mmCIF file of C-alpha atoms in Angstrom:
data_model
loop_
_atom_site.group_PDB
_atom_site.id
_atom_site.type_symbol
_atom_site.label_atom_id
_atom_site.label_comp_id
_atom_site.label_asym_id
_atom_site.label_seq_id
_atom_site.Cartn_x
_atom_site.Cartn_y
_atom_site.Cartn_z
ATOM 1 C CA UNK A 1191 4.515 28.741 -25.230
ATOM 2 C CA UNK A 1192 5.245 25.687 -23.118
ATOM 3 C CA UNK A 1193 3.820 25.320 -19.621
ATOM 4 C CA UNK A 1194 6.538 22.893 -18.495
ATOM 5 C CA UNK A 1195 9.521 23.995 -16.457
ATOM 6 C CA UNK A 1196 12.952 24.036 -18.168
ATOM 7 C CA UNK A 1197 13.995 20.960 -16.163
ATOM 8 C CA UNK A 1198 11.183 18.868 -17.636
ATOM 9 C CA UNK A 1199 11.901 20.128 -21.154
ATOM 10 C CA UNK A 1200 15.660 19.616 -20.935
ATOM 11 C CA UNK A 1201 16.142 16.353 -19.064
ATOM 12 C CA UNK A 1202 12.946 15.294 -17.330
ATOM 13 C CA UNK A 1203 10.884 12.230 -17.949
ATOM 14 C CA UNK A 1204 9.222 13.732 -21.016
ATOM 15 C CA UNK A 1205 12.369 14.640 -22.915
ATOM 16 C CA UNK A 1206 13.606 12.645 -25.889
ATOM 17 C CA UNK A 1207 15.010 9.218 -25.061
ATOM 18 C CA UNK A 1208 13.868 6.342 -22.952
ATOM 19 C CA UNK A 1209 11.469 7.049 -20.083
ATOM 20 C CA UNK A 1210 13.602 5.282 -17.488
ATOM 21 C CA UNK A 1211 11.352 6.001 -14.497
ATOM 22 C CA UNK A 1212 8.256 4.713 -16.262
ATOM 23 C CA UNK A 1213 10.096 1.587 -17.440
ATOM 24 C CA UNK A 1214 11.301 0.920 -13.874
ATOM 25 C CA UNK A 1215 7.729 1.251 -12.605
ATOM 26 C CA UNK A 1216 6.409 -1.119 -15.286
ATOM 27 C CA UNK A 1217 9.228 -3.572 -14.514
ATOM 28 C CA UNK A 1218 8.178 -3.417 -10.863
ATOM 29 C CA UNK A 1219 4.600 -4.309 -11.834
ATOM 30 C CA UNK A 1220 5.907 -7.171 -13.973
ATOM 31 C CA UNK A 1221 8.163 -8.394 -11.137
ATOM 32 C CA UNK A 1222 5.300 -8.264 -8.660
ATOM 33 C CA UNK A 1223 3.248 -10.419 -11.007
ATOM 34 C CA UNK A 1224 6.054 -12.965 -11.353
ATOM 35 C CA UNK A 1225 6.582 -13.132 -7.575
ATOM 36 C CA UNK A 1226 2.833 -13.548 -7.065
ATOM 37 C CA UNK A 1227 2.724 -16.348 -9.620
ATOM 38 C CA UNK A 1228 5.605 -18.192 -7.965
ATOM 39 C CA UNK A 1229 4.145 -17.673 -4.476
ATOM 40 C CA UNK A 1230 0.692 -18.746 -5.682
ATOM 41 C CA UNK A 1231 2.132 -21.950 -7.081
ATOM 42 C CA UNK A 1232 3.349 -22.804 -3.585
ATOM 43 C CA UNK A 1233 -0.148 -22.693 -2.071
ATOM 44 C CA UNK A 1234 -1.154 -26.159 -0.956
ATOM 45 C CA UNK A 1235 -4.547 -27.330 -2.152
ATOM 46 C CA UNK A 1236 -6.127 -30.220 -0.270
ATOM 47 C CA UNK A 1237 -6.787 -33.303 -2.412
ATOM 48 C CA UNK A 1238 -10.455 -33.153 -1.469
ATOM 49 C CA UNK A 1239 -10.859 -29.651 -2.950
ATOM 50 C CA UNK A 1240 -13.023 -29.411 -6.031
ATOM 51 C CA UNK A 1241 -13.710 -26.455 -8.257
ATOM 52 C CA UNK A 1242 -12.056 -23.127 -7.609
ATOM 53 C CA UNK A 1243 -9.427 -23.348 -4.874
ATOM 54 C CA UNK A 1244 -7.114 -20.956 -3.077
ATOM 55 C CA UNK A 1245 -4.618 -20.806 -5.963
ATOM 56 C CA UNK A 1246 -6.876 -19.327 -8.617
ATOM 57 C CA UNK A 1247 -7.180 -15.792 -7.270
ATOM 58 C CA UNK A 1248 -3.400 -15.255 -6.941
ATOM 59 C CA UNK A 1249 -2.952 -16.734 -10.431
ATOM 60 C CA UNK A 1250 -5.542 -14.358 -11.928
ATOM 61 C CA UNK A 1251 -4.115 -11.265 -10.212
ATOM 62 C CA UNK A 1252 -0.516 -12.274 -10.997
ATOM 63 C CA UNK A 1253 -1.395 -12.990 -14.619
ATOM 64 C CA UNK A 1254 -3.005 -9.562 -14.958
ATOM 65 C CA UNK A 1255 0.042 -7.885 -13.391
ATOM 66 C CA UNK A 1256 2.381 -9.740 -15.759
ATOM 67 C CA UNK A 1257 0.227 -8.826 -18.757
ATOM 68 C CA UNK A 1258 -0.053 -5.153 -17.762
ATOM 69 C CA UNK A 1259 3.630 -4.781 -16.871
ATOM 70 C CA UNK A 1260 4.682 -6.338 -20.172
ATOM 71 C CA UNK A 1261 2.184 -4.273 -22.171
ATOM 72 C CA UNK A 1262 3.319 -1.029 -20.530
ATOM 73 C CA UNK A 1263 6.987 -1.797 -21.178
ATOM 74 C CA UNK A 1264 6.239 -2.567 -24.843
ATOM 75 C CA UNK A 1265 4.258 0.658 -25.238
ATOM 76 C CA UNK A 1266 7.016 2.685 -23.587
ATOM 77 C CA UNK A 1267 9.676 1.175 -25.817
ATOM 78 C CA UNK A 1268 7.508 2.037 -28.841
ATOM 79 C CA UNK A 1269 7.493 5.677 -27.722
ATOM 80 C CA UNK A 1270 3.990 5.904 -26.248
ATOM 81 C CA UNK A 1271 3.958 7.743 -22.937
ATOM 82 C CA UNK A 1272 1.370 8.945 -20.500
ATOM 83 C CA UNK A 1273 0.476 12.618 -20.312
ATOM 84 C CA UNK A 1274 2.229 14.520 -17.518
ATOM 85 C CA UNK A 1275 0.171 15.390 -14.464
ATOM 86 C CA UNK A 1276 -1.063 18.966 -14.656
ATOM 87 C CA UNK A 1277 -2.312 19.119 -11.053
ATOM 88 C CA UNK A 1278 -2.771 22.647 -9.822
ATOM 89 C CA UNK A 1279 -1.783 21.797 -6.264
ATOM 90 C CA UNK A 1280 1.601 20.313 -7.183
ATOM 91 C CA UNK A 1281 4.606 22.489 -6.435
ATOM 92 C CA UNK A 1282 7.592 21.152 -8.387
ATOM 93 C CA UNK A 1283 9.951 23.291 -6.301
ATOM 94 C CA UNK A 1284 8.756 21.959 -2.930
ATOM 95 C CA UNK A 1285 11.341 20.114 -0.886
ATOM 96 C CA UNK A 1286 10.698 16.685 0.596
ATOM 97 C CA UNK A 1287 9.751 16.840 4.267
ATOM 98 C CA UNK A 1288 12.126 14.132 5.501
ATOM 99 C CA UNK A 1289 11.021 14.526 9.126
ATOM 100 C CA UNK A 1290 7.464 13.553 8.176
ATOM 101 C CA UNK A 1291 8.740 10.624 6.099
ATOM 102 C CA UNK A 1292 10.929 9.476 9.017
ATOM 103 C CA UNK A 1293 7.996 9.692 11.463
ATOM 104 C CA UNK A 1294 5.764 7.636 9.158
ATOM 105 C CA UNK A 1295 8.490 5.024 8.654
ATOM 106 C CA UNK A 1296 8.974 4.949 12.422
ATOM 107 C CA UNK A 1297 5.278 4.333 13.071
ATOM 108 C CA UNK A 1298 5.187 1.561 10.446
ATOM 109 C CA UNK A 1299 8.225 -0.057 12.115
ATOM 110 C CA UNK A 1300 6.573 0.306 15.540
ATOM 111 C CA UNK A 1301 3.426 -1.299 14.103
ATOM 112 C CA UNK A 1302 5.449 -4.266 12.884
ATOM 113 C CA UNK A 1303 7.181 -4.628 16.251
ATOM 114 C CA UNK A 1304 3.908 -4.451 18.228
ATOM 115 C CA UNK A 1305 1.873 -7.009 16.264
ATOM 116 C CA UNK A 1306 3.136 -10.113 18.070
ATOM 117 C CA UNK A 1307 3.459 -8.881 21.666
ATOM 118 C CA UNK A 1308 0.435 -6.532 21.795
ATOM 119 C CA UNK A 1309 -1.825 -7.894 19.058
ATOM 120 C CA UNK A 1310 -2.942 -6.504 15.735
ATOM 121 C CA UNK A 1311 -5.624 -4.095 17.054
ATOM 122 C CA UNK A 1312 -3.181 -2.315 19.386
ATOM 123 C CA UNK A 1313 -0.493 -2.174 16.700
ATOM 124 C CA UNK A 1314 -2.982 -0.872 14.128
ATOM 125 C CA UNK A 1315 -4.350 1.756 16.523
ATOM 126 C CA UNK A 1316 -0.804 3.002 17.176
ATOM 127 C CA UNK A 1317 -0.149 3.142 13.423
ATOM 128 C CA UNK A 1318 -3.408 4.971 12.647
ATOM 129 C CA UNK A 1319 -2.887 7.446 15.488
ATOM 130 C CA UNK A 1320 0.748 8.038 14.541
ATOM 131 C CA UNK A 1321 -0.049 8.575 10.880
ATOM 132 C CA UNK A 1322 -2.812 11.090 11.616
ATOM 133 C CA UNK A 1323 -0.609 12.968 14.099
ATOM 134 C CA UNK A 1324 2.358 12.958 11.696
ATOM 135 C CA UNK A 1325 0.255 14.266 8.816
ATOM 136 C CA UNK A 1326 -0.942 17.242 10.851
ATOM 137 C CA UNK A 1327 -4.165 16.405 12.662
ATOM 138 C CA UNK A 1328 -4.202 18.494 15.842
ATOM 139 C CA UNK A 1329 -6.947 16.839 17.895
ATOM 140 C CA UNK A 1330 -4.981 14.017 19.551
ATOM 141 C CA UNK A 1331 -7.929 12.640 21.544
ATOM 142 C CA UNK A 1332 -10.107 12.423 18.422
ATOM 143 C CA UNK A 1333 -7.222 10.765 16.565
ATOM 144 C CA UNK A 1334 -6.909 8.200 19.357
ATOM 145 C CA UNK A 1335 -10.640 7.410 19.418
ATOM 146 C CA UNK A 1336 -10.847 7.060 15.632
ATOM 147 C CA UNK A 1337 -7.680 4.917 15.572
ATOM 148 C CA UNK A 1338 -9.035 2.515 18.200
ATOM 149 C CA UNK A 1339 -12.446 2.273 16.498
ATOM 150 C CA UNK A 1340 -10.868 1.668 13.074
ATOM 151 C CA UNK A 1341 -8.537 -0.997 14.479
ATOM 152 C CA UNK A 1342 -11.397 -2.813 16.232
ATOM 153 C CA UNK A 1343 -13.645 -2.659 13.175
ATOM 154 C CA UNK A 1344 -10.884 -4.036 10.953
ATOM 155 C CA UNK A 1345 -10.079 -6.769 13.514
ATOM 156 C CA UNK A 1346 -13.765 -7.725 13.658
ATOM 157 C CA UNK A 1347 -14.210 -7.765 9.870
ATOM 158 C CA UNK A 1348 -11.025 -9.649 9.018
ATOM 159 C CA UNK A 1349 -10.690 -11.983 12.019
ATOM 160 C CA UNK A 1350 -14.279 -12.283 13.222
ATOM 161 C CA UNK A 1351 -16.165 -12.365 9.922
ATOM 162 C CA UNK A 1352 -13.617 -13.484 7.319
ATOM 163 C CA UNK A 1353 -11.615 -15.806 9.563
ATOM 164 C CA UNK A 1354 -8.260 -14.219 8.735
ATOM 165 C CA UNK A 1355 -5.742 -15.079 11.422
ATOM 166 C CA UNK A 1356 -4.853 -11.736 13.020
ATOM 167 C CA UNK A 1357 -3.478 -11.931 16.550
ATOM 168 C CA UNK A 1358 -6.042 -10.337 18.868
ATOM 169 C CA UNK A 1359 -3.497 -9.720 21.590
ATOM 170 C CA UNK A 1360 -3.793 -9.928 25.343
ATOM 171 C CA UNK A 1361 -6.542 -7.283 25.550
ATOM 172 C CA UNK A 1362 -8.978 -9.139 23.287
ATOM 173 C CA UNK A 1363 -7.796 -12.715 23.881
ATOM 174 C CA UNK A 1364 -11.095 -14.043 25.227
ATOM 175 C CA UNK A 1365 -13.454 -11.997 23.036
ATOM 176 C CA UNK A 1366 -14.733 -14.492 20.468
ATOM 177 C CA UNK A 1367 -15.864 -11.967 17.819
ATOM 178 C CA UNK A 1368 -12.304 -10.615 17.488
ATOM 179 C CA UNK A 1369 -10.516 -13.962 17.102
ATOM 180 C CA UNK A 1370 -10.021 -15.528 13.668
#
């Protein structure tokens, strides 16, 4: 007796034929590797640089993505597929909650729009707060506190410690530990 629904047996991704969805995913991995390789080749290395420079890491990651994407496509075309997920908490009949998806997309768009005028920490705090509220957390004040703390910690780590250029915004403009 099969545990799969009739849809999966009749025309799903594990029926006879080509696994189109899996091939599209593998092609996406391959494409990401190619884009990374091309973008990595455009990184300028100063003539005084010796040893490992800023181009090597993107080349390594892109090479691995190209290798894995190609290997997965070859395996799929040979008929080797991954086992289907047998998660007990997955309801195949559940409908997509488009309102939640729209809220999350809205908060990501708001984050993008706020980065330049308000700074990365404010934009990130809005995104973190919005995502937690959208996904069902009921304590709005706790969400706000955690969002602000997470945004400040990430700003400090990336801009203050690693020197990544994240705009601190008008609220943290003069605070040296938050500027990259």
